Short mmCIF file of C-alpha atoms and ligand atoms in Angstrom, two decimals:
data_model
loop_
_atom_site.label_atom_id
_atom_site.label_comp_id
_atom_site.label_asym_id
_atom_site.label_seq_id
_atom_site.Cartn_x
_atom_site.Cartn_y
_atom_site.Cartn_z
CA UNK A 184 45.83 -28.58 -107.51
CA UNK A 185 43.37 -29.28 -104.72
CA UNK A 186 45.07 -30.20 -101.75
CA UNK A 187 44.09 -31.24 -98.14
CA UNK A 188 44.23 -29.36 -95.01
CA UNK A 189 47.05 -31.01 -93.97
CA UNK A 190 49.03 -30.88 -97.26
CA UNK A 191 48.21 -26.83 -97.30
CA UNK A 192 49.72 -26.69 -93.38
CA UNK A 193 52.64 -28.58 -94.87
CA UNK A 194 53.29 -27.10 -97.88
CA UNK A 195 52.99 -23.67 -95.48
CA UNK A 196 55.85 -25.23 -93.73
CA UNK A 197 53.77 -25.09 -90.65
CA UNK A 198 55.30 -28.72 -89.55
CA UNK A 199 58.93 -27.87 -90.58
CA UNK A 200 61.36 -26.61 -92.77
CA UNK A 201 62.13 -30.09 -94.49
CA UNK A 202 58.40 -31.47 -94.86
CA UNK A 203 57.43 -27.88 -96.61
CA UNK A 204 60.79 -28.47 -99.11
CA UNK A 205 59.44 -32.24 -99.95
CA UNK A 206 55.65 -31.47 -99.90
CA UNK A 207 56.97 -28.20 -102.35
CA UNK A 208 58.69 -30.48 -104.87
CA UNK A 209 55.89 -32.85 -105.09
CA UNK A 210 53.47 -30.40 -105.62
CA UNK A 211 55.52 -28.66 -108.32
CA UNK A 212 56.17 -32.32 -110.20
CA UNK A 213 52.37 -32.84 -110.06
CA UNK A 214 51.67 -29.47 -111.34
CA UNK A 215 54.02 -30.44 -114.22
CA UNK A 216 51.91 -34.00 -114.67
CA UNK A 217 48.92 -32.29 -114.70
CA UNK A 218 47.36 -33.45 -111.29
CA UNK A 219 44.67 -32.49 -109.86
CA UNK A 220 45.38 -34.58 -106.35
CA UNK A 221 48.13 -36.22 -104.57
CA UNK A 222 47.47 -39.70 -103.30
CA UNK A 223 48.75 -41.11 -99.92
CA UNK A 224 51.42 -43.78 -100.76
CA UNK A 225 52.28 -46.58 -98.41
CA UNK A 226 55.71 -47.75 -99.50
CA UNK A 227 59.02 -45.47 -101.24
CA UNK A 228 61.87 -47.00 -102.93
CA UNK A 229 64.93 -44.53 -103.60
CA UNK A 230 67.43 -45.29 -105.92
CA UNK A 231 70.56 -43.18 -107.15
CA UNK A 232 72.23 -43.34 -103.84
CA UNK A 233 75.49 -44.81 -105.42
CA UNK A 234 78.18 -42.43 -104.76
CA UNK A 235 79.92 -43.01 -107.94
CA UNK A 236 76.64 -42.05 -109.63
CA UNK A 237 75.91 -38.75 -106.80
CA UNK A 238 79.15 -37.95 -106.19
CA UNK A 239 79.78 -34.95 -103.64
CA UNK A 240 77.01 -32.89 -104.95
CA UNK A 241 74.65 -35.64 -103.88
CA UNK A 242 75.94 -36.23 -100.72
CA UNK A 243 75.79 -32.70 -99.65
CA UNK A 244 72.12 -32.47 -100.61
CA UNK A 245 71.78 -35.89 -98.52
CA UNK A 246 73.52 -34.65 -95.76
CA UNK A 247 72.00 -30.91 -95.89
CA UNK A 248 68.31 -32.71 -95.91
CA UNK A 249 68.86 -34.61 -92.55
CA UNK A 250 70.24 -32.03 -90.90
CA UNK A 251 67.25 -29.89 -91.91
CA UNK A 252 65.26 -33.08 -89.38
CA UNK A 253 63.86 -34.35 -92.48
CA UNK A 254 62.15 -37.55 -91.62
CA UNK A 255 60.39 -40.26 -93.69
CA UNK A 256 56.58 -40.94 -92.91
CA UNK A 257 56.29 -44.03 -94.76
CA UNK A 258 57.73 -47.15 -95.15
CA UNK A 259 61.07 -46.27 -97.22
CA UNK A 260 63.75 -48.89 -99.18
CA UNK A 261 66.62 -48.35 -100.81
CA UNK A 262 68.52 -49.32 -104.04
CA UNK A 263 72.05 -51.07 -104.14
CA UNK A 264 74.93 -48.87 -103.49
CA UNK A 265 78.28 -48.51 -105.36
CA UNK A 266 79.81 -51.63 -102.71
CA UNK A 267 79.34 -54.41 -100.25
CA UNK A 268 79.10 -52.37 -97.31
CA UNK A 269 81.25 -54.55 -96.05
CA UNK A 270 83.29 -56.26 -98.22
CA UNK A 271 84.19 -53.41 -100.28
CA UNK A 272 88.16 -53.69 -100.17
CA UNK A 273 87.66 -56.85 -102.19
CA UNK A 274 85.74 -55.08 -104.36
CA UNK A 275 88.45 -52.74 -105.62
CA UNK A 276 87.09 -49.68 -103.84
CA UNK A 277 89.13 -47.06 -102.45
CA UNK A 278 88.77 -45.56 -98.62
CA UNK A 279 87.92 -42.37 -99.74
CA UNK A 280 84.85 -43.72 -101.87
CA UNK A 281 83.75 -46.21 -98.91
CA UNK A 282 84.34 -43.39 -96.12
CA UNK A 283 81.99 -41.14 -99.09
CA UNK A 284 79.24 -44.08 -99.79
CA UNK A 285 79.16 -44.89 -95.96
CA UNK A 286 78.30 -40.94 -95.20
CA UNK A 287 75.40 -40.94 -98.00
CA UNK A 288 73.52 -44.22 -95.87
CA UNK A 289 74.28 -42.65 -92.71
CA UNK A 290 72.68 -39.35 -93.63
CA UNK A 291 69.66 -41.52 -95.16
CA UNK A 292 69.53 -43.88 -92.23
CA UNK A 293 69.48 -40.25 -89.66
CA UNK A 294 65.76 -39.60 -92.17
CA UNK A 295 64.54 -43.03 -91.40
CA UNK A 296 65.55 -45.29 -94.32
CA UNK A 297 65.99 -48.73 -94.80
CA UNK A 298 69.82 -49.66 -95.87
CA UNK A 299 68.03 -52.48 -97.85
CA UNK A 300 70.00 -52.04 -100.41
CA UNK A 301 68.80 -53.70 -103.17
CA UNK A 302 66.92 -53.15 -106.24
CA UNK A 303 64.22 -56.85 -106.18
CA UNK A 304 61.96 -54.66 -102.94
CA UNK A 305 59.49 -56.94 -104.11
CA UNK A 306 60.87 -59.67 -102.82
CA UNK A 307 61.21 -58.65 -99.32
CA UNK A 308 57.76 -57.23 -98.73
CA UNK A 309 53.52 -57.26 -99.30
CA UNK A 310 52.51 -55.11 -101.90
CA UNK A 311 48.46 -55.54 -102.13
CA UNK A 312 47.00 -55.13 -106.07
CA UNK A 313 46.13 -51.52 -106.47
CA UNK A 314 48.40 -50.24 -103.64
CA UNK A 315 49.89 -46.76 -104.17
CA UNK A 316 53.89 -46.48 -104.13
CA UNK A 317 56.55 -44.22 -104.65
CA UNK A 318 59.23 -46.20 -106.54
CA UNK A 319 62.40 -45.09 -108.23
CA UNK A 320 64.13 -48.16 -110.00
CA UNK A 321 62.96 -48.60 -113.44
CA UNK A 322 63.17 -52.89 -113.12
CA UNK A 323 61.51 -52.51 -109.55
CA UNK A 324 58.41 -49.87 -110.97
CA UNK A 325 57.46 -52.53 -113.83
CA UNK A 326 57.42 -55.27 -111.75
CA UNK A 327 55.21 -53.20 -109.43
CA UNK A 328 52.87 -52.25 -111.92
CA UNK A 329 52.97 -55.58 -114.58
CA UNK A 330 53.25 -58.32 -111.77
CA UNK A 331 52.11 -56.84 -108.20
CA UNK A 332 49.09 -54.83 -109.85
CA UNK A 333 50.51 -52.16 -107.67
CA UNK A 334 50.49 -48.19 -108.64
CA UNK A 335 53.79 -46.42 -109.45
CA UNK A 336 55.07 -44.11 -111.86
CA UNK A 337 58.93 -44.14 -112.58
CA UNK A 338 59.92 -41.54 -110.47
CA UNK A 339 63.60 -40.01 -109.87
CA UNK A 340 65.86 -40.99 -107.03
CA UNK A 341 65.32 -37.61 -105.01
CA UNK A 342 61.65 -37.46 -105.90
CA UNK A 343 61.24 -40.44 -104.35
CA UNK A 344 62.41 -39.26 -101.41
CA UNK A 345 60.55 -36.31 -100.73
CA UNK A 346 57.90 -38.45 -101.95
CA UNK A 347 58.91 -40.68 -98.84
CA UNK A 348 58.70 -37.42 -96.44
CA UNK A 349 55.53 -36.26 -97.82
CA UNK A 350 54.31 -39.35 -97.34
CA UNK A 351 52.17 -38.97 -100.60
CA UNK A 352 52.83 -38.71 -104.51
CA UNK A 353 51.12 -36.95 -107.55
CA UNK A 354 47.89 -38.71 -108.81
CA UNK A 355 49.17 -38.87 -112.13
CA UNK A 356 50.30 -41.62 -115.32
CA UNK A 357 50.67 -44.70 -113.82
CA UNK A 358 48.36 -44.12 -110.30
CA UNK A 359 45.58 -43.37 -112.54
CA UNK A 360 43.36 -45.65 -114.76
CA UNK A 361 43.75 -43.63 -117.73
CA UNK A 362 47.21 -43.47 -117.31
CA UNK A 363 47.37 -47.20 -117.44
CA UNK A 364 45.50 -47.85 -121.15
CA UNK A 365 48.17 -49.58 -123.67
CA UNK A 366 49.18 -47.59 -126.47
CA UNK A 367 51.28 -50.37 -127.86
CA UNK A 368 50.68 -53.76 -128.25
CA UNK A 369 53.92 -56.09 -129.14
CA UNK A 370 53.38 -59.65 -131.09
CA UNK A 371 56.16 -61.91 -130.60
CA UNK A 372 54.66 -64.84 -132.08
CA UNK A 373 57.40 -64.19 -135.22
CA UNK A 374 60.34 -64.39 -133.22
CA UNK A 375 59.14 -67.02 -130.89
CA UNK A 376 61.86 -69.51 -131.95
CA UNK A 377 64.59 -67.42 -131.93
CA UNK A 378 63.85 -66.06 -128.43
CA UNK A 379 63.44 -69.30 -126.76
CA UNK A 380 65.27 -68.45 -123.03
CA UNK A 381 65.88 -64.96 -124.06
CA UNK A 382 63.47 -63.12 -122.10
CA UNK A 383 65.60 -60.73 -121.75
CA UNK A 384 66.03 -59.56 -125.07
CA UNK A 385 62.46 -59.79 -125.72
CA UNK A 386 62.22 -57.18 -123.34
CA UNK A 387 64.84 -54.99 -124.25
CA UNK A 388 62.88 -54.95 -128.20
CA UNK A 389 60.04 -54.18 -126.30
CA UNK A 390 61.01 -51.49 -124.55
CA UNK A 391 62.75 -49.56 -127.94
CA UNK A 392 59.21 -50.34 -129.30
CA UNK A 393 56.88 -48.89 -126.67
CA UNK A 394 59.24 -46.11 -125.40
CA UNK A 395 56.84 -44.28 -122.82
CA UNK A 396 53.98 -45.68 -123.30
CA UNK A 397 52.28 -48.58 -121.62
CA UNK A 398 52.40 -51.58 -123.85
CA UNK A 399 50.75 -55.64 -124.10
CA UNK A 400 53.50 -57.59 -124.80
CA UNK A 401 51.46 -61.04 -126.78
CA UNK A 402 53.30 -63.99 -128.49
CA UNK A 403 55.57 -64.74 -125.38
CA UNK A 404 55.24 -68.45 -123.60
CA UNK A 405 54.87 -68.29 -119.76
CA UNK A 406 58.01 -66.93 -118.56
CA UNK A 407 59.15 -68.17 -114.96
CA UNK A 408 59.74 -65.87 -111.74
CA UNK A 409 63.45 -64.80 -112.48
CA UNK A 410 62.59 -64.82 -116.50
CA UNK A 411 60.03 -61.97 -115.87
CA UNK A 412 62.68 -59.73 -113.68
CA UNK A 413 65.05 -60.03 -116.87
CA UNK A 414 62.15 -59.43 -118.72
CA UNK A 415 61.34 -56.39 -116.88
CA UNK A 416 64.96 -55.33 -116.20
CA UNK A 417 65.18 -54.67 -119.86
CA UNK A 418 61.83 -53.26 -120.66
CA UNK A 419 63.53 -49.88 -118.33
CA UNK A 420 66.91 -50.14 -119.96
CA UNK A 421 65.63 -49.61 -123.12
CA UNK A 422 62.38 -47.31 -122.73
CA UNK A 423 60.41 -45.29 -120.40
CA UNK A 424 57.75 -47.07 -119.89
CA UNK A 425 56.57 -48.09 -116.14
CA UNK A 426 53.58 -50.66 -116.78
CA UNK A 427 53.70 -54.03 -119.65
CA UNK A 428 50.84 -56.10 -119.51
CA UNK A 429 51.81 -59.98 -119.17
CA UNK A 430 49.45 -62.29 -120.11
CA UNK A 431 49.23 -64.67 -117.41
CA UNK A 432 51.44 -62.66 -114.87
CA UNK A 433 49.93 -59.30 -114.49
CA UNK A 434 47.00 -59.34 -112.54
CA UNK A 435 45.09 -56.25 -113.88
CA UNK A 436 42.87 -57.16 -117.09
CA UNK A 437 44.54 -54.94 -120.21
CA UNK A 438 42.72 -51.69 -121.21
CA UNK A 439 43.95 -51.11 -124.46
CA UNK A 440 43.24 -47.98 -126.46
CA UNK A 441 41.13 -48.28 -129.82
CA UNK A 442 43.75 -46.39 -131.50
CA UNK A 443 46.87 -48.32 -130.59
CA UNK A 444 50.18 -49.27 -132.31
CA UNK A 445 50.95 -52.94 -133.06
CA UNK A 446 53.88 -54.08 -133.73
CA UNK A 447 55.15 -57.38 -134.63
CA UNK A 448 59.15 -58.59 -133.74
CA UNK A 449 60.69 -60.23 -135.85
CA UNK A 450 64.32 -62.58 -135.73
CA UNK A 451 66.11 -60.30 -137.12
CA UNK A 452 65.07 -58.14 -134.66
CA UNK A 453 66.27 -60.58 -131.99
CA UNK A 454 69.37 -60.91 -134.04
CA UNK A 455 69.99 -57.43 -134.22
CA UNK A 456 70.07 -56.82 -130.19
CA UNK A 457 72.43 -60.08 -129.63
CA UNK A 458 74.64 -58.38 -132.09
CA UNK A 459 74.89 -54.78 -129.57
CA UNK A 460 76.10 -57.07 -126.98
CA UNK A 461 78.22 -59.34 -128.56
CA UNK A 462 81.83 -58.47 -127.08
CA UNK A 463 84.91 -60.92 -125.81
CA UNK A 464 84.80 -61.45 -122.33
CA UNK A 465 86.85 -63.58 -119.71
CA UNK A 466 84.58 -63.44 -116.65
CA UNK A 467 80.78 -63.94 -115.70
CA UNK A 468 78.46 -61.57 -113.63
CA UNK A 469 74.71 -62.51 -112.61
CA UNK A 470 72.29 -60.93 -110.78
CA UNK A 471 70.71 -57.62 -112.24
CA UNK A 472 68.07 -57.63 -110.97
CA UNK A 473 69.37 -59.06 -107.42
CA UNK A 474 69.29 -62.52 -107.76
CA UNK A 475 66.41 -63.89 -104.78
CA UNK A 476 67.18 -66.48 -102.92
CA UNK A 477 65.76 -68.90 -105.10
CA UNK A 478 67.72 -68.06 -108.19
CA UNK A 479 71.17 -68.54 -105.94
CA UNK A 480 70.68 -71.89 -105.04
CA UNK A 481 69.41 -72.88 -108.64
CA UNK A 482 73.14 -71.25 -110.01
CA UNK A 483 74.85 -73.05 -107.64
CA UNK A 484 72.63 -76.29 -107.73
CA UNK A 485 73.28 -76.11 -111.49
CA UNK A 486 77.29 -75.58 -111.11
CA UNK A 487 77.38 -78.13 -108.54
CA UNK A 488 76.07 -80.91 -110.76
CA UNK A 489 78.94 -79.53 -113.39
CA UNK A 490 81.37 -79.98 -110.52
CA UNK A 491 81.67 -76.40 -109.66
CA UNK A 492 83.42 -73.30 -111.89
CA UNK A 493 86.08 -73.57 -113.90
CA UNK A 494 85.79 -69.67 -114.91
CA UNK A 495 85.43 -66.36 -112.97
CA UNK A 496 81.90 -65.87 -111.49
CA UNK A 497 80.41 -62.90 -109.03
CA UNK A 498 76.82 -63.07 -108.52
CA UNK A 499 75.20 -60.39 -106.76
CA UNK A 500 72.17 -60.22 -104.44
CA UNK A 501 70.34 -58.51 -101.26
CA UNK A 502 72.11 -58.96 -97.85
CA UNK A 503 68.38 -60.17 -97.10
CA UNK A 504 68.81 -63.22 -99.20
CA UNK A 505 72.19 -63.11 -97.23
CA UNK A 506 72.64 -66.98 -95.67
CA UNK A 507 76.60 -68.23 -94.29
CA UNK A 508 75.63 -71.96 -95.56
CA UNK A 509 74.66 -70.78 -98.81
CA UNK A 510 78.22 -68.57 -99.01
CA UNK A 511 80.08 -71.48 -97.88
CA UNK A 512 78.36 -73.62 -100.61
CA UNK A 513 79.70 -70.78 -103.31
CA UNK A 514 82.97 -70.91 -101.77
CA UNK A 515 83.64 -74.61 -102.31
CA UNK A 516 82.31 -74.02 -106.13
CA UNK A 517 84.68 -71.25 -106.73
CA UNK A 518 81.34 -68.73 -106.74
CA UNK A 519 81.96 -64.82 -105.02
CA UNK A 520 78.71 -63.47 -103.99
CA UNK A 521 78.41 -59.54 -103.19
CA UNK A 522 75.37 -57.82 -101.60
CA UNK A 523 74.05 -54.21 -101.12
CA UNK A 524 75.74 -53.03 -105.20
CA UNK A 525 75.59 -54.69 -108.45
CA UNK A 526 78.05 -54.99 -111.74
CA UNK A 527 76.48 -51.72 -112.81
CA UNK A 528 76.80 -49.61 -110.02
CA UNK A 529 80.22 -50.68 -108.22
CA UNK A 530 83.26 -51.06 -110.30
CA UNK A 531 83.41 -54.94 -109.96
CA UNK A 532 83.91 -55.11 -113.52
CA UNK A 533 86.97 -53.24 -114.00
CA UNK A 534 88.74 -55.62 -111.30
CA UNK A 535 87.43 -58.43 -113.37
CA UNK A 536 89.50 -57.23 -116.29
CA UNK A 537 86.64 -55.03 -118.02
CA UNK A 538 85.27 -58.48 -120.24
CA UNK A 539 82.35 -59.73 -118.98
CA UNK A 540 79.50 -62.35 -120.21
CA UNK A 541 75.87 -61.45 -118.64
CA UNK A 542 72.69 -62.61 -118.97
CA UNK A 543 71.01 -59.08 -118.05
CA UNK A 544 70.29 -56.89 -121.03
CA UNK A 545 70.06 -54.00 -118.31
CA UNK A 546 73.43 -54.77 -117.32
CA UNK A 547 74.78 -55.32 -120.86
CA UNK A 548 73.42 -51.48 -121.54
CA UNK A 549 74.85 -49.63 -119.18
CA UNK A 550 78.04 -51.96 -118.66
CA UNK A 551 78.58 -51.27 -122.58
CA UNK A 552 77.83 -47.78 -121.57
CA UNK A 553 80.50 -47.55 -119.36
CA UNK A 554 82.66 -48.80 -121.80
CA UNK A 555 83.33 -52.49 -121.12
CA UNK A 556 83.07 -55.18 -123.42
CA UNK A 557 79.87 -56.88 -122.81
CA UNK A 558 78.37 -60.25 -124.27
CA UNK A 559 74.58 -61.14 -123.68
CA UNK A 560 73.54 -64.87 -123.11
CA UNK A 561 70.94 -67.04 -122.01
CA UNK A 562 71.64 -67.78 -118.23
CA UNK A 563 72.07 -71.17 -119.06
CA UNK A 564 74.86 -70.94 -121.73
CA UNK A 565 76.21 -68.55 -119.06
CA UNK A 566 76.75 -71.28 -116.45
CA UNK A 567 77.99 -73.78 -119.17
CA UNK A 568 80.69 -71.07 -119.86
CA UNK A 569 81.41 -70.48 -116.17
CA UNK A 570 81.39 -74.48 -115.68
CA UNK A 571 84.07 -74.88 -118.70
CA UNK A 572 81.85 -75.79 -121.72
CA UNK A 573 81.23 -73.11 -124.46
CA UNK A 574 83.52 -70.08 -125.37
FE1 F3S B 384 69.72 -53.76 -109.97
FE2 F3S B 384 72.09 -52.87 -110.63
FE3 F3S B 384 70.62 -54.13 -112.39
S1 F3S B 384 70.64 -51.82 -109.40
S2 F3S B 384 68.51 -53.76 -111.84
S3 F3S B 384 71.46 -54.98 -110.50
S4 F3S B 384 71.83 -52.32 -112.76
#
């Protein structure tokens, strides 16, 4: 790999133990990608910071790394954790785990992290078209990439952060053009009916279809703002891919390749992802993605007009969307709200009696995953359930 002056001092460890260990493991993962450069990246995201997902191992490594004076050089954000950082005792969590997660932001902070704590980064920051970033949250990459016309490849929590210290990542897959062409093109002009306000499904299909590759995803009416985040959300649930090309949403023109797949969707396709996700539940969660700002006062604009809920809702969302009016206007409706973690990541669910109704298929996944009993629904039949109408 050919590598500047400064990345050969670095790599040397001529500036320091901990920029030689990050500039080392980014070299190494862009030997494996086949790079021939790294390319100077202006904004990291690092996710897997939850201690329930880390655990002790994790934390040491955390902990081990700022000690070593390991320091961010760009602009670095991170992911939800496993609570509210501070309302975690009404979360269910135990000292021991707070005392644990509180040690793993600390030890981040001490290398120059944000404690955004949230997975929507997008919506607290400029990201120009054609930008280079250093991402690690699937939902946050493909928005990136299919909305912001940025460049990211879906890169691992602790990649991301030596990514972060080297200040640079491999010029490989999705920073590249060719690594950008569509394999896959998806036609859901069959099941257009049936997924009328199920953008979330739609992308879940599409992301069992595509798998790695990048894919056009045709047949689909305009989705709004928070329909493409569930969209998106559920393209990285169900596949590896880090780039889907929108018609009308991503910026970038499609390149597709002469030589690839199409695939038409069905309803029973739709059908047969409703039925994955089709558990009992007693309790609503919303907000995987983080719900923005706009999205909260829409749920509770919307439960207002029902006169408020009759059934168990948390929502969750960044403490930058974090406002006391719009808490207090939850609290009248009988609405929790939780920042910094998610239903996925903190055990929220288990408190709520382990039956919840979503409108996430990201959630649904790894909430089924984890054992729960999980039902997938439109957001709207979701708020007529939570306002006493439906199930
Ligand atoms: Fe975000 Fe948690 Fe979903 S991190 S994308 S809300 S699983």
């Amino acid at each position: 790999m050919e590598l500047t002056r400064w990345e050969e001092r670095a790599l040397r460890g001529d500036m320091g133990e901990a920029l030689r260990l990050a500039m080392r493991a980014v070299v190494k993962v862009g030997e494996a990608l086949g790079a021939e450069r790294l390319v100077p990246i202006t904004w990291a995201h690092v996710s897997g910071i939850s201690y329930k997902n880390i655990g002790d191992a994790g934390l040491e490594f955390l902990e081990e790394l700022a000690g070593r004076g390991a320091r961010v050089s760009v602009k670095t954000t991170l992911n939800p954790a496993g609570m509210d950082m501070e309302r975690w005792r009404e979360m269910g969590v135990d000292e021991g785990f707070a005392e644990k997660q509180l040690r793993v932001i600390r030890a981040l902070a001490r290398m120059g992290v944000q404690a955004t704590l949230t997975c929507t980064p997008y919506l607290y920051g400029r990201v120009e078209p054609g930008e280079h970033l250093a991402w690690a949250e699937s939902n946050a990459v493909l928005y990136a990439n299919s909305v912001l016309g940025a460049r990211t490849n879906r890169d691992g929590g602790p990649l991301a952060l030596f990514e972060a210290i080297a200040g640079r990542a491999p010029y490989a897959g999705l920073h590249t053009d060719e690594g950008r062409v569509a394999r896959v093109v998806v036609d859901f002009a069959p099941a257009a009916e049936r997924l009328r306000g199920l953008y979330q499904v739609a992308g879940y299909i599409l992301g069992r279809i595509a798998g790695p590759r990048v894919a056009v995803a045709e047949g689909l009416p305009r989705p709004s703002a928070w329909e493409v985040k569930l969209f998106l959300a559920a393209v990285g649930a169900s596949g590896g891919t880090g780039l889907v090309y929108l018609p009308g949403v991503t910026p970038e023109e499609p390149r597709v390749a002469g030589d690839a797949e199409r695939v038409s969707v069905e309803p029973g396709d739709v059908e047969e992802v409703e039925a994955m996700f089709s558990g009992e539940f007693d309790a609503a969660v919303l907000g995987c993605p983080h719900l923005s700002r706009e999205e909260l006062v829409e749920v509770l604009r919307y439960l207002e007009r029902r006169g408020g809920a009759r059934r168990r809702l948390v929502l969750f969302t960044a403490r930058a969307a974090r406002d006391r009016s719009l808490e207090e206007w939850a609290g009248r409706l009988g609405v929790e709200v939780f920042y910094d973690t998610c239903m996925v990541v903190s055990p929220i669910v288990g408190r709520l009696g382990g039956r919840v109704a979503v409108d996430s298929a990201k959630a649904a996944y790894y909430l089924a995953a984890q054992g729960y009993s999980v039902r997938l629904m439109s957001r709207r039949q979701l708020l007529d359930y939570v306002a006493g109408g439906g199930d």
